[in-house]
Amino acid sequence: MSQFFHKLWPKKLFFLIDEWMKISDYNIGFIGFGHMAEVIFKAIDAARLVPRHQISFVRRDPGKMKEDEKKYGITSTSLENLTKKSELILLCVRPNQAEAVLKDLQKIGVESKMIVSILAGTKLSFFQKYLGPKTELLRVMPNLASAVGEGMSVFTYGPHASAEFKSMTHLLFSNMGQVIEVPENLMDISCGIAGSGPGFVFRLIEAMAREGEKQGLSYEKALKMAAQTFLGAAKVILKGGVPEILIQQIATPNGTTEAGFKMMKATEIEKHYQSVVDASAKRSKELSEQYS
């Protein structure tokens, strides 16, 4: 590309264009094609990162495999063919299916492949045991909001992840929302906050909507109010708002918000909610100990 454009455009933009060109050359294979795998595929397809003919998948149920092939216009194949063809392989099976899949991959050989795992509570050491210590690995925990481009994907890379692998996977998952890297020992609490978090928020939104319905609002209107309120509050935080300061600003003396805060304090809502997150993190840790 000409020197004129290198001077005219910001370096960051040029980096993204270069990465876009690189990722479009990859062949991507999905091992397992459940709900989250479909979300990831749809994000790749919507952003036109990789042509459909360069994406293949395999799943246990032959009937569902054929249905997905027709539905999404991508190729279903065998595990061996997928592995040979794909430079990037996404492991999207359930944790209790992982060992059998990894043993098959071990026989086929994946030393030169880049492996991304979305398996909950499954440590990098578990994959290294079968795939070798030098395999390029990424353990990622996407969440349900990735389906609408507002996901929170938490990353932990293996020790041999190359700069190319890191930049490419960041680009891939950034199309679904935000990406944060953490050390592997913080993946369990990250699961409690980001992985399981949407479910907890759904419960809170539903609780607000039902209270609105109880007091005369239609459920549909109350649900929209509650959902938009969570969305708006979250955006204020993401744009730099500090929770402690925002709380002080909104809680005027003897006002409606302060009345609610008093009830939250009396019923120890914050403490109980932290216990919810902690329970999820503890379960993730239990799984990690099982699959390590």
CSV table of C-alpha atoms in Angstrom, one decimal:
chain,number,residue,atom,x,y,z
A,1,MET,CA,0.0,0.0,0.0
A,2,SER,CA,1.4,3.4,-0.8
A,3,GLN,CA,3.3,5.6,1.6
A,4,PHE,CA,0.7,8.3,1.1
A,5,PHE,CA,-1.9,6.2,2.9
A,6,HIS,CA,0.5,5.2,5.6
A,7,LYS,CA,1.0,8.9,6.5
A,8,LEU,CA,-2.7,9.8,6.1
A,9,TRP,CA,-4.3,7.0,8.2
A,10,PRO,CA,-3.7,6.4,11.9
A,11,LYS,CA,-1.4,3.4,12.8
A,12,LYS,CA,-4.2,1.8,14.7
A,13,LEU,CA,-6.5,1.8,11.7
A,14,PHE,CA,-3.7,0.3,9.6
A,15,PHE,CA,-3.1,-2.4,12.1
A,16,LEU,CA,-6.8,-3.4,12.0
A,17,ILE,CA,-6.8,-3.5,8.2
A,18,ASP,CA,-3.7,-5.7,8.2
A,19,GLU,CA,-5.2,-8.0,10.7
A,20,TRP,CA,-8.5,-8.1,8.8
A,21,MET,CA,-6.6,-9.2,5.7
A,22,LYS,CA,-4.8,-11.9,7.7
A,23,ILE,CA,-7.8,-13.4,9.4
A,24,SER,CA,-9.6,-13.7,6.1
A,25,ASP,CA,-7.0,-16.2,5.0
A,26,TYR,CA,-7.6,-18.6,7.9
A,27,ASN,CA,-9.7,-21.8,7.8
A,28,ILE,CA,-11.7,-22.1,11.0
A,29,GLY,CA,-13.1,-25.4,12.5
A,30,PHE,CA,-15.7,-25.8,15.2
A,31,ILE,CA,-15.6,-29.0,17.2
A,32,GLY,CA,-19.1,-28.9,18.7
A,33,PHE,CA,-21.7,-26.6,17.4
A,34,GLY,CA,-24.1,-25.8,20.2
A,35,HIS,CA,-25.6,-22.4,21.1
A,36,MET,CA,-22.3,-20.5,21.9
A,37,ALA,CA,-20.6,-21.9,18.9
A,38,GLU,CA,-23.5,-20.6,16.8
A,39,VAL,CA,-23.1,-17.2,18.4
A,40,ILE,CA,-19.4,-17.1,17.6
A,41,PHE,CA,-20.1,-18.2,14.0
A,42,LYS,CA,-22.8,-15.6,13.5
A,43,ALA,CA,-20.5,-12.9,14.7
A,44,ILE,CA,-17.7,-14.0,12.3
A,45,ASP,CA,-20.2,-14.2,9.5
A,46,ALA,CA,-21.9,-10.9,10.2
A,47,ALA,CA,-18.5,-9.1,10.3
A,48,ARG,CA,-17.4,-11.0,7.1
A,49,LEU,CA,-14.1,-11.8,8.8
A,50,VAL,CA,-13.9,-15.2,7.2
A,51,PRO,CA,-15.7,-16.6,4.1
A,52,ARG,CA,-18.2,-19.3,4.8
A,53,HIS,CA,-16.4,-21.8,2.6
A,54,GLN,CA,-13.4,-21.6,5.0
A,55,ILE,CA,-15.5,-22.5,8.0
A,56,SER,CA,-16.3,-26.1,8.9
A,57,PHE,CA,-17.7,-27.9,11.9
A,58,VAL,CA,-18.4,-31.3,13.4
A,59,ARG,CA,-20.9,-32.4,16.1
A,60,ARG,CA,-22.0,-35.7,17.6
A,61,ASP,CA,-25.6,-35.7,16.2
A,62,PRO,CA,-25.5,-36.4,12.5
A,63,GLY,CA,-29.1,-35.2,12.0
A,64,LYS,CA,-28.4,-31.8,13.7
A,65,MET,CA,-25.1,-31.6,11.7
A,66,LYS,CA,-27.0,-31.8,8.4
A,67,GLU,CA,-29.6,-29.3,9.7
A,68,ASP,CA,-26.9,-26.7,10.6
A,69,GLU,CA,-25.1,-27.3,7.3
A,70,LYS,CA,-28.2,-26.2,5.4
A,71,LYS,CA,-29.1,-23.5,7.8
A,72,TYR,CA,-25.8,-21.7,7.9
A,73,GLY,CA,-24.2,-22.7,4.6
A,74,ILE,CA,-21.0,-24.1,6.1
A,75,THR,CA,-19.4,-27.5,5.7
A,76,SER,CA,-20.0,-30.4,8.1
A,77,THR,CA,-17.1,-32.9,8.1
A,78,SER,CA,-15.2,-35.5,10.1
A,79,LEU,CA,-13.0,-34.6,13.0
A,80,GLU,CA,-9.9,-35.7,11.0
A,81,ASN,CA,-10.8,-33.6,7.9
A,82,LEU,CA,-11.6,-30.6,10.0
A,83,THR,CA,-8.3,-30.8,11.9
A,84,LYS,CA,-6.2,-31.2,8.7
A,85,LYS,CA,-8.0,-28.3,7.0
A,86,SER,CA,-8.2,-25.7,9.8
A,87,GLU,CA,-5.5,-23.5,11.1
A,88,LEU,CA,-7.7,-22.3,14.0
A,89,ILE,CA,-9.8,-24.8,15.9
A,90,LEU,CA,-12.5,-23.8,18.4
A,91,LEU,CA,-13.4,-26.4,21.0
A,92,CYS,CA,-17.0,-25.9,21.8
A,93,VAL,CA,-18.0,-29.3,23.4
A,94,ARG,CA,-19.1,-29.9,27.0
A,95,PRO,CA,-16.4,-30.3,29.6
A,96,ASN,CA,-17.4,-34.0,30.1
A,97,GLN,CA,-16.8,-34.6,26.4
A,98,ALA,CA,-13.5,-32.9,26.2
A,99,GLU,CA,-11.2,-35.8,27.2
A,100,ALA,CA,-12.5,-38.1,24.4
A,101,VAL,CA,-12.1,-35.3,21.8
A,102,LEU,CA,-8.6,-34.4,23.0
A,103,LYS,CA,-7.5,-38.0,22.8
A,104,ASP,CA,-8.7,-38.1,19.2
A,105,LEU,CA,-6.9,-34.8,18.4
A,106,GLN,CA,-3.8,-36.2,20.1
A,107,LYS,CA,-3.8,-39.2,17.6
A,108,ILE,CA,-4.4,-36.9,14.6
A,109,GLY,CA,-1.8,-34.3,15.7
A,110,VAL,CA,-2.4,-30.6,16.2
A,111,GLU,CA,1.0,-29.3,17.1
A,112,SER,CA,0.9,-26.7,14.4
A,113,LYS,CA,-2.7,-25.6,15.1
A,114,MET,CA,-4.1,-22.7,17.1
A,115,ILE,CA,-6.6,-24.0,19.7
A,116,VAL,CA,-9.4,-21.9,21.3
A,117,SER,CA,-11.4,-23.5,24.1
A,118,ILE,CA,-14.7,-22.1,25.4
A,119,LEU,CA,-15.1,-25.0,27.9
A,120,ALA,CA,-16.2,-23.7,31.3
A,121,GLY,CA,-13.9,-24.6,34.2
A,122,THR,CA,-11.3,-26.5,32.1
A,123,LYS,CA,-7.7,-25.5,32.7
A,124,LEU,CA,-5.0,-25.0,30.1
A,125,SER,CA,-3.0,-27.8,31.7
A,126,PHE,CA,-5.8,-30.2,30.9
A,127,PHE,CA,-5.4,-29.4,27.2
A,128,GLN,CA,-1.6,-29.4,27.4
A,129,LYS,CA,-1.7,-32.9,28.8
A,130,TYR,CA,-3.1,-34.2,25.5
A,131,LEU,CA,-2.0,-31.7,22.9
A,132,GLY,CA,1.5,-31.0,24.2
A,133,PRO,CA,3.0,-28.2,26.2
A,134,LYS,CA,4.0,-26.1,23.2
A,135,THR,CA,0.6,-26.0,21.4
A,136,GLU,CA,-0.8,-22.5,21.0
A,137,LEU,CA,-3.8,-22.3,23.4
A,138,LEU,CA,-6.5,-19.8,24.4
A,139,ARG,CA,-9.0,-20.4,27.1
A,140,VAL,CA,-11.9,-18.0,26.6
A,141,MET,CA,-15.1,-17.5,28.4
A,142,PRO,CA,-17.6,-15.7,26.3
A,143,ASN,CA,-21.1,-14.9,27.6
A,144,LEU,CA,-24.6,-14.9,26.3
A,145,ALA,CA,-24.6,-11.2,25.5
A,146,SER,CA,-22.1,-11.9,22.7
A,147,ALA,CA,-25.2,-12.8,20.7
A,148,VAL,CA,-26.1,-9.1,20.5
A,149,GLY,CA,-22.6,-7.7,20.2
A,150,GLU,CA,-22.4,-6.7,23.9
A,151,GLY,CA,-20.5,-9.7,25.2
A,152,MET,CA,-17.8,-9.9,27.8
A,153,SER,CA,-15.1,-12.4,26.7
A,154,VAL,CA,-12.4,-13.2,29.3
A,155,PHE,CA,-9.1,-14.5,28.0
A,156,THR,CA,-6.3,-16.6,29.4
A,157,TYR,CA,-3.5,-17.6,26.9
A,158,GLY,CA,-1.2,-20.5,27.1
A,159,PRO,CA,2.5,-19.8,27.5
A,160,HIS,CA,3.3,-20.4,23.8
A,161,ALA,CA,0.6,-18.1,22.3
A,162,SER,CA,2.2,-16.1,19.5
A,163,ALA,CA,1.6,-12.4,18.8
A,164,GLU,CA,-0.2,-13.4,15.6
A,165,PHE,CA,-2.5,-15.7,17.5
A,166,LYS,CA,-3.3,-13.1,20.2
A,167,SER,CA,-4.0,-10.3,17.7
A,168,MET,CA,-6.2,-12.6,15.6
A,169,THR,CA,-8.3,-13.9,18.5
A,170,HIS,CA,-8.7,-10.4,19.9
A,171,LEU,CA,-10.1,-9.3,16.6
A,172,LEU,CA,-12.4,-12.3,16.4
A,173,PHE,CA,-14.0,-11.9,19.8
A,174,SER,CA,-14.0,-8.1,19.8
A,175,ASN,CA,-16.7,-8.4,17.2
A,176,MET,CA,-18.9,-9.8,19.9
A,177,GLY,CA,-18.3,-7.1,22.5
A,178,GLN,CA,-15.4,-6.5,25.0
A,179,VAL,CA,-12.3,-8.6,25.7
A,180,ILE,CA,-10.3,-8.7,28.9
A,181,GLU,CA,-7.2,-10.8,29.7
A,182,VAL,CA,-6.7,-12.2,33.1
A,183,PRO,CA,-4.3,-14.8,34.7
A,184,GLU,CA,-5.8,-18.2,34.8
A,185,ASN,CA,-6.1,-18.2,38.6
A,186,LEU,CA,-8.7,-15.4,38.2
A,187,MET,CA,-10.9,-17.3,35.6
A,188,ASP,CA,-13.2,-18.7,38.3
A,189,ILE,CA,-14.2,-15.4,39.8
A,190,SER,CA,-14.4,-14.0,36.2
A,191,CYS,CA,-16.9,-16.8,35.5
A,192,GLY,CA,-19.0,-15.7,38.4
A,193,ILE,CA,-19.0,-12.1,37.2
A,194,ALA,CA,-19.0,-12.3,33.4
A,195,GLY,CA,-19.8,-15.9,32.4
A,196,SER,CA,-22.8,-16.5,34.7
A,197,GLY,CA,-23.5,-12.9,35.2
A,198,PRO,CA,-26.1,-12.4,32.4
A,199,GLY,CA,-28.2,-15.0,34.1
A,200,PHE,CA,-28.1,-13.2,37.4
A,201,VAL,CA,-29.0,-9.9,35.6
A,202,PHE,CA,-31.9,-11.6,33.9
A,203,ARG,CA,-33.3,-12.6,37.3
A,204,LEU,CA,-32.9,-9.0,38.6
A,205,ILE,CA,-34.6,-7.6,35.5
A,206,GLU,CA,-37.4,-10.1,35.8
A,207,ALA,CA,-37.9,-9.2,39.5
A,208,MET,CA,-38.2,-5.5,38.7
A,209,ALA,CA,-40.6,-6.2,35.9
A,210,ARG,CA,-42.8,-8.5,38.1
A,211,GLU,CA,-43.0,-5.8,40.8
A,212,GLY,CA,-44.1,-3.3,38.1
A,213,GLU,CA,-46.8,-5.7,36.9
A,214,LYS,CA,-47.9,-6.3,40.5
A,215,GLN,CA,-48.5,-2.6,40.9
A,216,GLY,CA,-50.4,-2.1,37.7
A,217,LEU,CA,-48.0,-1.8,34.8
A,218,SER,CA,-48.3,-4.3,31.9
A,219,TYR,CA,-45.5,-6.9,32.1
A,220,GLU,CA,-44.2,-5.9,28.7
A,221,LYS,CA,-43.9,-2.2,29.6
A,222,ALA,CA,-42.3,-3.0,33.0
A,223,LEU,CA,-39.9,-5.5,31.4
A,224,LYS,CA,-38.8,-2.9,28.9
A,225,MET,CA,-38.3,-0.3,31.6
A,226,ALA,CA,-36.2,-2.6,33.7
A,227,ALA,CA,-34.1,-3.9,30.8
A,228,GLN,CA,-33.4,-0.4,29.5
A,229,THR,CA,-32.6,0.8,33.0
A,230,PHE,CA,-29.9,-1.9,33.3
A,231,LEU,CA,-28.5,-1.1,29.9
A,232,GLY,CA,-28.4,2.6,30.5
A,233,ALA,CA,-26.8,2.3,33.9
A,234,ALA,CA,-24.1,-0.1,32.5
A,235,LYS,CA,-23.3,2.3,29.6
A,236,VAL,CA,-22.8,5.2,32.1
A,237,ILE,CA,-20.2,3.0,33.9
A,238,LEU,CA,-18.5,1.9,30.7
A,239,LYS,CA,-18.1,5.5,29.7
A,240,GLY,CA,-16.1,6.3,32.8
A,241,GLY,CA,-18.8,6.7,35.5
A,242,VAL,CA,-17.6,5.8,39.1
A,243,PRO,CA,-20.3,3.8,40.9
A,244,GLU,CA,-19.7,5.5,44.3
A,245,ILE,CA,-20.0,9.0,42.9
A,246,LEU,CA,-23.0,8.1,40.8
A,247,ILE,CA,-24.8,6.6,43.8
A,248,GLN,CA,-24.2,9.8,45.7
A,249,GLN,CA,-25.5,11.9,42.8
A,250,ILE,CA,-28.7,10.0,42.4
A,251,ALA,CA,-29.6,9.5,46.1
A,252,THR,CA,-31.0,12.9,47.1
A,253,PRO,CA,-31.9,13.2,50.9
A,254,ASN,CA,-35.3,11.7,51.7
A,255,GLY,CA,-35.8,10.9,48.0
A,256,THR,CA,-37.1,7.8,46.2
A,257,THR,CA,-33.7,6.3,45.5
A,258,GLU,CA,-32.5,6.8,49.0
A,259,ALA,CA,-35.7,5.0,50.3
A,260,GLY,CA,-34.7,2.1,48.1
A,261,PHE,CA,-31.1,2.2,49.2
A,262,LYS,CA,-32.3,2.0,52.9
A,263,MET,CA,-34.2,-1.2,52.1
A,264,MET,CA,-31.2,-2.7,50.2
A,265,LYS,CA,-29.1,-2.0,53.3
A,266,ALA,CA,-31.6,-3.4,55.7
A,267,THR,CA,-32.0,-6.6,53.6
A,268,GLU,CA,-28.3,-6.9,52.9
A,269,ILE,CA,-28.9,-7.1,49.2
A,270,GLU,CA,-25.3,-6.4,48.2
A,271,LYS,CA,-23.9,-9.0,50.6
A,272,HIS,CA,-26.4,-11.6,49.3
A,273,TYR,CA,-25.7,-10.7,45.7
A,274,GLN,CA,-21.9,-11.1,46.3
A,275,SER,CA,-22.7,-14.6,47.7
A,276,VAL,CA,-24.5,-15.4,44.4
A,277,VAL,CA,-21.4,-14.5,42.4
A,278,ASP,CA,-19.1,-16.4,44.9
A,279,ALA,CA,-21.3,-19.5,44.5
A,280,SER,CA,-20.8,-19.4,40.8
A,281,ALA,CA,-17.0,-18.9,41.2
A,282,LYS,CA,-16.8,-21.8,43.6
A,283,ARG,CA,-18.5,-24.1,41.2
A,284,SER,CA,-16.1,-23.0,38.4
A,285,LYS,CA,-13.2,-23.8,40.7
A,286,GLU,CA,-14.7,-27.3,41.4
A,287,LEU,CA,-14.8,-27.9,37.7
A,288,SER,CA,-11.3,-26.6,37.3
A,289,GLU,CA,-10.0,-29.1,39.8
A,290,GLN,CA,-11.8,-31.9,37.9
A,291,TYR,CA,-10.5,-30.8,34.5
A,292,SER,CA,-6.9,-29.8,35.2
